[in-house]
Amino acid sequence: MILTKLRQFLYRNRRRLLITTGISALLYLSYQYLISKFQEYQQRLTEERFSREQIKRRFEQTQKDSLYTVYSLVPVLNNGIFESLAVEKITRDLQARRLEKGKSNVALNGSQVDDVSTTTATNATNVTEATGAGEVRKSKNELWNDLKIMSLTRLLTLIYAQSSLILLTRLQLNILARREYLEDAIKLASSKHGFVKKEFPGKDQRDEASYVNEQAYLSLSWWLLNRGWVSIRQRVERAVRETFKDITPRAELTLDDFALLLNKTQYLIEQSSDSEADQFTNLLLSTVLPPANLQNFVFQQTLDYTSCSFIGKDSDSLQVLIEETQNYINSPSVGIVMNSLATSGISTALNTIAHYIHNKPLIQPTDQDTETHRDISQRKLKLAVLLANVGKVANEFKTYPENSFINSMDSAEGLDELSASVYSNFEV
């Protein structure tokens, strides 16, 4: 009886029951679909966040590695510059002249010259000995002029050469880090979606060739360390001579005056004329990378025979890396970054000079120390005094492992942005 009524009820309401069941099933499936999509969205956000954090950590570590690499290479760079621009030798010659003058004055004051002929003969003998030595003895004014030009040339050459090294190292390590990141990302994506990358015969040889190409790419810094910086020195020296040609060592300058002269010199160094050969970017390119016909020469200086053989057989990957680096160096952004690096180095030098002279740095004044800053920057000093401190500042570049110049230039505006832009180029 009950079963009969139940069948009748179901029969009478079969349409409603079917609709209700269908709607319920649809709602359930929709709910499950939304839940699964929401979970996928959460997982994707988590993966993207992890990927961004991974890129950030990799980027920060690469910049640290670049700084450590610069610290390891800069002693070689400095050795060549200090040997070429031996300011201390000129200083010793000037000190010897001062001692000679002092001794001659004491001798004249402590004795009577009775025999003019004897004195004349003695002087003639001294002249003969000096002439016999075959050396042209420079006058005191000539020595001071040499000291002026060489001191300033050495300081600015150190700044620009180390700026070039920082720039090149940043580009090289970030380009290689980007390639490594892309390879890891492809492997991760393949394993996630169940794709197994087939290993082809000869893979180990290709990996070894790729490794050798990357090592050869990094070894190109040998050119800057041993040859390229000479071009910087020549350009710097021309700019220094042009700016300081009419300023004698006795001239009195304030630190602000001296800073303006250095800024003018910096402008002349970075100024590009209509001549393509005189373009600053071309100078920078020839400084940090060897010309194509000398690349093998650099590899012979830095790689073993086996590696050189690999390069001779397969250098396609290497040439791609070199061309990308050349494109970056030729870009306007690199010129801006180089200006920022050099400005940072010059500012550090001026602050160090102010600290040596006044025991206070020449920093931008606040409301509390405006008077102190004005007193320091407006106090007049002879150029000779400034040159003596320029020599001391140059020796600060020999400070290892921590160096205030390298640290300040490594934090220069635009350098991190340039390094980050490397990761946006996925064509390589």
Tab-separated table of C-alpha atoms in Angstrom:
chain	number	residue	atom	x	y	z
A	1	MET	CA	0.000	0.000	0.000
A	2	ILE	CA	2.744	2.366	1.008
A	3	LEU	CA	4.855	1.367	-1.959
A	4	THR	CA	1.916	1.940	-4.287
A	5	LYS	CA	1.369	5.464	-2.942
A	6	LEU	CA	5.086	6.173	-3.190
A	7	ARG	CA	5.125	5.082	-6.827
A	8	GLN	CA	2.086	7.228	-7.545
A	9	PHE	CA	3.759	10.226	-5.856
A	10	LEU	CA	6.941	9.780	-7.803
A	11	TYR	CA	5.019	9.359	-11.027
A	12	ARG	CA	2.927	12.483	-10.443
A	13	ASN	CA	6.020	14.570	-9.515
A	14	ARG	CA	8.496	12.953	-11.827
A	15	ARG	CA	9.051	16.135	-13.819
A	16	ARG	CA	9.664	18.247	-10.737
A	17	LEU	CA	11.973	15.630	-9.281
A	18	LEU	CA	13.979	15.414	-12.499
A	19	ILE	CA	14.323	19.182	-12.668
A	20	THR	CA	15.294	19.414	-9.000
A	21	THR	CA	17.806	16.594	-9.363
A	22	GLY	CA	19.276	18.174	-12.478
A	23	ILE	CA	19.586	21.575	-10.847
A	24	SER	CA	21.171	20.052	-7.741
A	25	ALA	CA	23.656	18.115	-9.829
A	26	LEU	CA	24.441	21.210	-11.860
A	27	LEU	CA	24.964	23.274	-8.723
A	28	TYR	CA	27.209	20.610	-7.251
A	29	LEU	CA	29.304	20.313	-10.388
A	30	SER	CA	29.526	24.104	-10.674
A	31	TYR	CA	30.623	24.319	-7.075
A	32	GLN	CA	33.298	21.667	-7.608
A	33	TYR	CA	34.442	23.420	-10.782
A	34	LEU	CA	34.746	26.764	-9.014
A	35	ILE	CA	36.610	25.165	-6.125
A	36	SER	CA	39.078	23.506	-8.493
A	37	LYS	CA	39.605	26.750	-10.445
A	38	PHE	CA	40.092	28.707	-7.242
A	39	GLN	CA	42.652	26.153	-6.054
A	40	GLU	CA	44.431	26.342	-9.417
A	41	TYR	CA	44.435	30.138	-9.160
A	42	GLN	CA	45.879	29.975	-5.645
A	43	GLN	CA	48.523	27.512	-6.781
A	44	ARG	CA	49.404	29.701	-9.750
A	45	LEU	CA	49.731	32.745	-7.501
A	46	THR	CA	51.946	30.769	-5.144
A	47	GLU	CA	54.121	29.591	-8.026
A	48	GLU	CA	54.365	33.103	-9.461
A	49	ARG	CA	55.263	34.504	-6.052
A	50	PHE	CA	57.872	31.797	-5.616
A	51	SER	CA	59.196	32.476	-9.106
A	52	ARG	CA	59.466	36.216	-8.411
A	53	GLU	CA	61.218	35.574	-5.121
A	54	GLN	CA	63.558	33.152	-6.851
A	55	ILE	CA	64.367	35.706	-9.549
A	56	LYS	CA	64.880	38.382	-6.898
A	57	ARG	CA	67.209	36.169	-4.853
A	58	ARG	CA	69.090	35.107	-7.964
A	59	PHE	CA	69.390	38.738	-9.080
A	60	GLU	CA	70.638	39.947	-5.685
A	61	GLN	CA	73.120	37.082	-5.462
A	62	THR	CA	74.394	37.833	-8.966
A	63	GLN	CA	75.049	41.462	-8.008
A	64	LYS	CA	76.960	40.299	-4.922
A	65	ASP	CA	78.948	37.873	-7.062
A	66	SER	CA	79.735	40.732	-9.439
A	67	LEU	CA	81.088	42.849	-6.583
A	68	TYR	CA	83.245	39.989	-5.286
A	69	THR	CA	84.526	39.383	-8.818
A	70	VAL	CA	85.489	43.051	-9.165
A	71	TYR	CA	87.363	42.874	-5.861
A	72	SER	CA	89.307	39.848	-7.108
A	73	LEU	CA	90.226	41.490	-10.435
A	74	VAL	CA	90.906	45.083	-9.435
A	75	PRO	CA	94.426	44.473	-8.004
A	76	VAL	CA	95.601	43.431	-11.479
A	77	LEU	CA	94.039	46.548	-12.974
A	78	ASN	CA	95.563	48.828	-10.351
A	79	ASN	CA	99.059	47.374	-10.724
A	80	GLY	CA	99.272	48.376	-14.371
A	81	ILE	CA	97.951	51.886	-13.733
A	82	PHE	CA	100.247	52.584	-10.772
A	83	GLU	CA	103.290	51.273	-12.667
A	84	SER	CA	102.475	53.411	-15.692
A	85	LEU	CA	101.743	56.572	-13.695
A	86	ALA	CA	104.537	56.617	-11.112
A	87	VAL	CA	103.601	59.819	-9.305
A	88	GLU	CA	105.741	58.905	-6.305
A	89	LYS	CA	108.911	59.016	-8.424
A	90	ILE	CA	108.247	62.647	-9.350
A	91	THR	CA	107.530	63.418	-5.700
A	92	ARG	CA	110.880	61.914	-4.704
A	93	ASP	CA	112.650	63.982	-7.372
A	94	LEU	CA	111.073	67.175	-6.020
A	95	GLN	CA	112.031	66.233	-2.468
A	96	ALA	CA	115.597	65.582	-3.619
A	97	ARG	CA	115.695	69.036	-5.222
A	98	ARG	CA	114.545	70.582	-1.948
A	99	LEU	CA	117.254	68.717	-0.017
A	100	GLU	CA	119.911	69.765	-2.524
A	101	LYS	CA	118.850	73.385	-2.194
A	102	GLY	CA	118.967	73.170	1.586
A	103	LYS	CA	122.441	71.627	1.600
A	104	SER	CA	123.803	74.224	-0.820
A	105	ASN	CA	122.462	77.066	1.331
A	106	VAL	CA	124.086	75.582	4.452
A	107	ALA	CA	127.388	75.168	2.666
A	108	LEU	CA	127.390	78.764	1.451
A	109	ASN	CA	126.502	80.169	4.858
A	110	GLY	CA	129.048	78.047	6.775
A	111	SER	CA	132.163	78.622	4.661
A	112	GLN	CA	134.051	81.382	2.874
A	113	VAL	CA	134.739	81.059	-0.792
A	114	ASP	CA	138.342	82.145	-1.123
A	115	ASP	CA	139.276	80.731	-4.460
A	116	VAL	CA	136.898	81.579	-7.295
A	117	SER	CA	138.838	79.442	-9.739
A	118	THR	CA	138.458	76.365	-7.520
A	119	THR	CA	134.699	76.879	-7.294
A	120	THR	CA	134.457	77.325	-11.027
A	121	ALA	CA	136.408	74.136	-11.608
A	122	THR	CA	134.199	72.205	-9.201
A	123	ASN	CA	131.024	73.417	-10.921
A	124	ALA	CA	132.465	72.484	-14.272
A	125	THR	CA	133.179	68.976	-12.978
A	126	ASN	CA	129.581	68.616	-11.708
A	127	VAL	CA	128.175	69.738	-15.036
A	128	THR	CA	130.408	67.262	-16.842
A	129	GLU	CA	129.258	64.406	-14.590
A	130	ALA	CA	125.604	65.291	-15.049
A	131	THR	CA	126.029	65.509	-18.800
A	132	GLY	CA	127.951	62.256	-18.862
A	133	ALA	CA	125.090	60.482	-17.182
A	134	GLY	CA	123.078	61.027	-20.355
A	135	GLU	CA	119.957	62.207	-18.508
A	136	VAL	CA	118.132	65.432	-19.247
A	137	ARG	CA	117.447	66.954	-15.875
A	138	LYS	CA	114.053	68.616	-15.747
A	139	SER	CA	113.557	71.951	-14.104
A	140	LYS	CA	111.544	72.270	-10.928
A	141	ASN	CA	108.655	73.843	-12.829
A	142	GLU	CA	108.644	70.976	-15.309
A	143	LEU	CA	108.571	68.455	-12.464
A	144	TRP	CA	105.669	70.266	-10.820
A	145	ASN	CA	103.768	70.322	-14.106
A	146	ASP	CA	104.409	66.595	-14.578
A	147	LEU	CA	103.234	65.952	-11.023
A	148	LYS	CA	100.061	67.947	-11.645
A	149	ILE	CA	99.170	66.138	-14.862
A	150	MET	CA	100.181	62.671	-13.687
A	151	SER	CA	98.459	62.871	-10.280
A	152	LEU	CA	95.128	63.911	-11.732
A	153	THR	CA	95.439	61.530	-14.681
A	154	ARG	CA	96.110	58.614	-12.351
A	155	LEU	CA	93.152	59.378	-10.100
A	156	LEU	CA	90.672	59.769	-12.959
A	157	THR	CA	92.088	56.775	-14.838
A	158	LEU	CA	91.567	54.648	-11.736
A	159	ILE	CA	87.985	55.886	-11.438
A	160	TYR	CA	87.089	55.317	-15.094
A	161	ALA	CA	88.938	52.005	-15.380
A	162	GLN	CA	87.233	50.597	-12.291
A	163	SER	CA	83.887	51.954	-13.487
A	164	SER	CA	84.437	50.075	-16.747
A	165	LEU	CA	85.332	46.909	-14.847
A	166	ILE	CA	82.198	47.157	-12.684
A	167	LEU	CA	80.047	47.722	-15.769
A	168	LEU	CA	81.570	44.841	-17.751
A	169	THR	CA	81.359	42.412	-14.826
A	170	ARG	CA	77.723	43.314	-14.164
A	171	LEU	CA	76.794	42.731	-17.804
A	172	GLN	CA	78.702	39.463	-18.103
A	173	LEU	CA	77.431	37.815	-14.929
A	174	ASN	CA	73.831	38.930	-15.415
A	175	ILE	CA	73.758	37.711	-19.012
A	176	LEU	CA	75.032	34.298	-17.912
A	177	ALA	CA	72.684	34.232	-14.898
A	178	ARG	CA	69.722	34.927	-17.180
A	179	ARG	CA	70.662	32.043	-19.454
A	180	GLU	CA	70.973	29.740	-16.470
A	181	TYR	CA	67.625	30.902	-15.109
A	182	LEU	CA	65.876	30.242	-18.430
A	183	GLU	CA	67.341	26.746	-18.617
A	184	ASP	CA	66.165	25.987	-15.071
A	185	ALA	CA	62.707	27.408	-15.805
A	186	ILE	CA	62.332	25.251	-18.913
A	187	LYS	CA	63.368	22.140	-17.000
A	188	LEU	CA	60.926	22.942	-14.191
A	189	ALA	CA	58.042	23.566	-16.592
A	190	SER	CA	58.793	20.377	-18.523
A	191	SER	CA	58.855	18.208	-15.408
A	192	LYS	CA	55.670	19.831	-14.072
A	193	HIS	CA	53.670	19.037	-17.216
A	194	GLY	CA	55.079	15.549	-17.557
A	195	PHE	CA	57.354	16.219	-20.502
A	196	VAL	CA	60.607	14.322	-20.439
A	197	LYS	CA	63.361	16.001	-22.377
A	198	LYS	CA	65.025	13.427	-24.582
A	199	GLU	CA	68.766	13.150	-24.164
A	200	PHE	CA	70.527	13.023	-27.503
A	201	PRO	CA	73.961	11.521	-28.155
A	202	GLY	CA	76.747	14.047	-27.727
A	203	LYS	CA	74.921	16.073	-25.073
A	204	ASP	CA	77.898	15.934	-22.701
A	205	GLN	CA	80.168	17.308	-25.405
A	206	ARG	CA	77.749	20.169	-26.105
A	207	ASP	CA	77.525	20.952	-22.392
A	208	GLU	CA	81.302	21.026	-22.174
A	209	ALA	CA	81.518	23.289	-25.224
A	210	SER	CA	78.929	25.613	-23.672
A	211	TYR	CA	80.911	25.713	-20.433
A	212	VAL	CA	84.132	26.516	-22.288
A	213	ASN	CA	82.374	29.249	-24.272
A	214	GLU	CA	81.135	30.832	-21.053
A	215	GLN	CA	84.606	30.673	-19.516
A	216	ALA	CA	86.050	32.261	-22.646
A	217	TYR	CA	83.397	34.973	-22.430
A	218	LEU	CA	84.352	35.772	-18.834
A	219	SER	CA	88.058	35.718	-19.702
A	220	LEU	CA	87.558	38.703	-22.015
A	221	SER	CA	88.003	40.942	-18.958
A	222	TRP	CA	91.742	40.226	-19.367
A	223	TRP	CA	91.725	42.832	-22.127
A	224	LEU	CA	90.518	45.626	-19.851
A	225	LEU	CA	92.852	44.604	-17.026
A	226	ASN	CA	95.977	44.500	-19.164
A	227	ARG	CA	95.419	46.526	-22.341
A	228	GLY	CA	92.116	48.349	-22.555
A	229	TRP	CA	92.690	50.782	-19.689
A	230	VAL	CA	95.501	52.422	-21.688
A	231	SER	CA	92.890	53.992	-23.993
A	232	ILE	CA	91.181	55.459	-20.937
A	233	ARG	CA	94.460	56.886	-19.672
A	234	GLN	CA	95.178	58.593	-22.988
A	235	ARG	CA	91.750	60.213	-23.140
A	236	VAL	CA	91.884	61.235	-19.482
A	237	GLU	CA	95.335	62.788	-19.889
A	238	ARG	CA	94.181	64.917	-22.830
A	239	ALA	CA	91.233	66.189	-20.802
A	240	VAL	CA	93.413	66.916	-17.745
A	241	ARG	CA	95.947	68.862	-19.813
A	242	GLU	CA	93.167	70.904	-21.409
A	243	THR	CA	91.526	71.757	-18.074
A	244	PHE	CA	94.586	72.387	-15.878
A	245	LYS	CA	97.060	73.771	-18.435
A	246	ASP	CA	96.926	77.354	-17.081
A	247	ILE	CA	96.752	76.484	-13.378
A	248	THR	CA	100.079	76.510	-11.542
A	249	PRO	CA	100.812	74.550	-8.358
A	250	ARG	CA	100.919	77.875	-6.476
A	251	ALA	CA	97.387	78.784	-7.573
A	252	GLU	CA	94.930	78.963	-4.698
A	253	LEU	CA	91.675	77.067	-5.102
A	254	THR	CA	88.733	76.231	-2.898
A	255	LEU	CA	87.423	72.686	-2.835
A	256	ASP	CA	84.417	73.941	-4.785
A	257	ASP	CA	86.766	75.374	-7.438
A	258	PHE	CA	88.640	72.092	-7.585
A	259	ALA	CA	85.371	70.158	-7.876
A	260	LEU	CA	84.294	72.346	-10.798
A	261	LEU	CA	87.602	71.688	-12.562
A	262	LEU	CA	87.172	67.940	-12.089
A	263	ASN	CA	83.615	68.173	-13.411
A	264	LYS	CA	84.889	70.024	-16.480
A	265	THR	CA	87.505	67.317	-16.978
A	266	GLN	CA	84.814	64.652	-16.659
A	267	TYR	CA	82.759	66.445	-19.300
A	268	LEU	CA	85.721	66.524	-21.705
A	269	ILE	CA	86.385	62.819	-21.123
A	270	GLU	CA	82.806	61.797	-21.854
A	271	GLN	CA	82.187	64.355	-24.589
A	272	SER	CA	81.797	62.866	-28.064
A	273	SER	CA	82.811	64.832	-31.137
A	274	ASP	CA	81.438	64.459	-34.652
A	275	SER	CA	84.180	61.951	-35.395
A	276	GLU	CA	82.984	58.366	-34.962
A	277	ALA	CA	86.411	57.353	-33.652
A	278	ASP	CA	86.063	59.920	-30.874
A	279	GLN	CA	82.675	58.676	-29.646
A	280	PHE	CA	82.770	57.844	-25.932
A	281	THR	CA	80.808	54.622	-26.487
A	282	ASN	CA	83.389	53.498	-29.049
A	283	LEU	CA	86.149	54.230	-26.548
A	284	LEU	CA	84.279	52.255	-23.904
A	285	LEU	CA	83.735	49.350	-26.290
A	286	SER	CA	87.415	49.183	-27.267
A	287	THR	CA	88.334	49.444	-23.580
A	288	VAL	CA	86.280	46.574	-22.173
A	289	LEU	CA	86.305	44.164	-25.150
A	290	PRO	CA	89.157	43.240	-27.492
A	291	PRO	CA	88.745	43.779	-31.236
A	292	ALA	CA	87.695	40.679	-33.161
A	293	ASN	CA	91.189	40.087	-34.552
A	294	LEU	CA	92.660	39.967	-31.020
A	295	GLN	CA	90.084	37.724	-29.354
A	296	ASN	CA	92.129	34.588	-29.949
A	297	PHE	CA	95.155	36.355	-28.482
A	298	VAL	CA	93.183	37.011	-25.277
A	299	PHE	CA	92.029	33.382	-25.129
A	300	GLN	CA	95.629	32.228	-25.482
A	301	GLN	CA	96.523	34.337	-22.445
A	302	THR	CA	93.691	33.007	-20.282
A	303	LEU	CA	92.645	29.510	-21.440
A	304	ASP	CA	94.459	26.215	-21.787
A	305	TYR	CA	95.124	24.517	-25.112
A	306	THR	CA	92.094	22.217	-24.893
A	307	SER	CA	89.718	25.102	-24.251
A	308	CYS	CA	91.209	27.117	-27.104
A	309	SER	CA	90.631	24.126	-29.377
A	310	PHE	CA	86.982	24.010	-28.330
A	311	ILE	CA	86.620	27.702	-29.121
A	312	GLY	CA	88.200	27.200	-32.518
A	313	LYS	CA	85.668	24.481	-33.406
A	314	ASP	CA	82.489	25.910	-31.892
A	315	SER	CA	82.274	29.567	-30.905
A	316	ASP	CA	78.700	30.359	-31.985
A	317	SER	CA	77.474	30.620	-28.403
A	318	LEU	CA	80.450	32.808	-27.495
A	319	GLN	CA	79.841	35.187	-30.383
A	320	VAL	CA	76.184	35.555	-29.369
A	321	LEU	CA	77.295	36.549	-25.863
A	322	ILE	CA	79.862	39.020	-27.204
A	323	GLU	CA	77.391	40.604	-29.616
A	324	GLU	CA	74.805	41.065	-26.870
A	325	THR	CA	77.425	42.718	-24.653
A	326	GLN	CA	78.446	45.007	-27.513
A	327	ASN	CA	74.809	45.997	-28.066
A	328	TYR	CA	74.429	46.939	-24.420
A	329	ILE	CA	77.639	48.988	-24.409
A	330	ASN	CA	76.553	50.851	-27.550
A	331	SER	CA	73.192	51.738	-25.992
A	332	PRO	CA	72.593	55.268	-24.603
A	333	SER	CA	71.708	53.844	-21.183
A	334	VAL	CA	75.261	52.576	-20.680
A	335	GLY	CA	76.650	56.067	-21.290
A	336	ILE	CA	74.339	57.383	-18.574
A	337	VAL	CA	75.405	54.620	-16.178
A	338	MET	CA	79.097	55.271	-16.867
A	339	ASN	CA	78.562	58.949	-16.080
A	340	SER	CA	76.855	57.951	-12.835
A	341	LEU	CA	79.711	55.585	-11.928
A	342	ALA	CA	82.388	58.203	-12.622
A	343	THR	CA	80.450	60.913	-10.776
A	344	SER	CA	80.151	58.634	-7.765
A	345	GLY	CA	83.900	57.956	-7.817
A	346	ILE	CA	84.798	61.648	-8.155
A	347	SER	CA	82.429	62.588	-5.317
A	348	THR	CA	84.036	59.963	-3.095
A	349	ALA	CA	87.478	61.348	-3.998
A	350	LEU	CA	86.450	64.913	-3.106
A	351	ASN	CA	84.957	63.791	0.203
A	352	THR	CA	88.139	61.884	1.006
A	353	ILE	CA	90.313	64.918	0.174
A	354	ALA	CA	88.144	67.106	2.413
A	355	HIS	CA	88.484	64.538	5.182
A	356	TYR	CA	92.285	64.503	4.817
A	357	ILE	CA	92.533	68.303	4.913
A	358	HIS	CA	89.804	69.275	7.368
A	359	ASN	CA	89.039	65.940	9.019
A	360	LYS	CA	85.461	66.383	7.785
A	361	PRO	CA	83.887	65.057	4.563
A	362	LEU	CA	82.570	67.416	1.903
A	363	ILE	CA	79.005	66.074	2.067
A	364	GLN	CA	75.827	67.846	1.063
A	365	PRO	CA	74.954	70.163	3.963
A	366	THR	CA	71.905	69.906	6.165
A	367	ASP	CA	70.365	72.784	8.081
A	368	GLN	CA	72.594	71.983	11.053
A	369	ASP	CA	75.961	71.895	9.312
A	370	THR	CA	75.556	74.477	6.525
A	371	GLU	CA	78.150	76.803	8.073
A	372	THR	CA	80.653	73.980	8.485
A	373	HIS	CA	80.160	72.891	4.883
A	374	ARG	CA	80.592	76.455	3.625
A	375	ASP	CA	83.760	76.892	5.665
A	376	ILE	CA	85.262	73.681	4.290
A	377	SER	CA	84.281	74.210	0.664
A	378	GLN	CA	85.321	77.899	0.539
A	379	ARG	CA	88.683	77.679	2.314
A	380	LYS	CA	91.446	78.343	-0.216
A	381	LEU	CA	94.340	75.933	-0.656
A	382	LYS	CA	97.279	75.835	-3.012
A	383	LEU	CA	96.946	73.361	-5.843
A	384	ALA	CA	100.178	71.749	-4.616
A	385	VAL	CA	98.440	70.866	-1.337
A	386	LEU	CA	95.468	69.438	-3.211
A	387	LEU	CA	97.773	67.390	-5.444
A	388	ALA	CA	99.478	65.868	-2.407
A	389	ASN	CA	96.075	64.727	-1.165
A	390	VAL	CA	95.094	63.508	-4.627
A	391	GLY	CA	98.075	61.156	-4.396
A	392	LYS	CA	96.858	59.891	-1.019
A	393	VAL	CA	93.366	59.352	-2.394
A	394	ALA	CA	94.723	57.347	-5.329
A	395	ASN	CA	96.444	55.009	-2.888
A	396	GLU	CA	93.044	54.366	-1.277
A	397	PHE	CA	92.260	52.308	-4.387
A	398	LYS	CA	94.779	49.750	-3.120
A	399	THR	CA	92.661	49.046	-0.042
A	400	TYR	CA	91.427	45.438	-0.064
A	401	PRO	CA	89.110	43.699	0.402
A	402	GLU	CA	86.792	46.593	1.327
A	403	ASN	CA	87.149	49.725	-0.768
A	404	SER	CA	85.013	52.845	-0.381
A	405	PHE	CA	85.414	53.780	-4.055
A	406	ILE	CA	84.302	50.409	-5.389
A	407	ASN	CA	81.427	50.233	-2.911
A	408	SER	CA	80.165	53.711	-3.800
A	409	MET	CA	80.438	53.095	-7.546
A	410	ASP	CA	78.764	49.696	-7.202
A	411	SER	CA	75.796	51.535	-5.655
A	412	ALA	CA	75.684	54.175	-8.405
A	413	GLU	CA	72.302	55.214	-9.722
A	414	GLY	CA	71.141	53.256	-12.763
A	415	LEU	CA	73.523	50.314	-12.369
A	416	ASP	CA	70.962	47.948	-10.836
A	417	GLU	CA	68.359	49.056	-13.391
A	418	LEU	CA	70.773	48.255	-16.234
A	419	SER	CA	71.492	44.856	-14.685
A	420	ALA	CA	67.765	44.157	-14.330
A	421	SER	CA	67.132	45.100	-17.965
A	422	VAL	CA	69.329	42.179	-19.015
A	423	TYR	CA	66.659	39.780	-17.722
A	424	SER	CA	64.050	41.262	-20.060
A	425	ASN	CA	66.008	40.155	-23.121
A	426	PHE	CA	64.921	36.581	-23.827
A	427	GLU	CA	66.117	36.456	-27.403
A	428	VAL	CA	69.422	34.861	-26.433
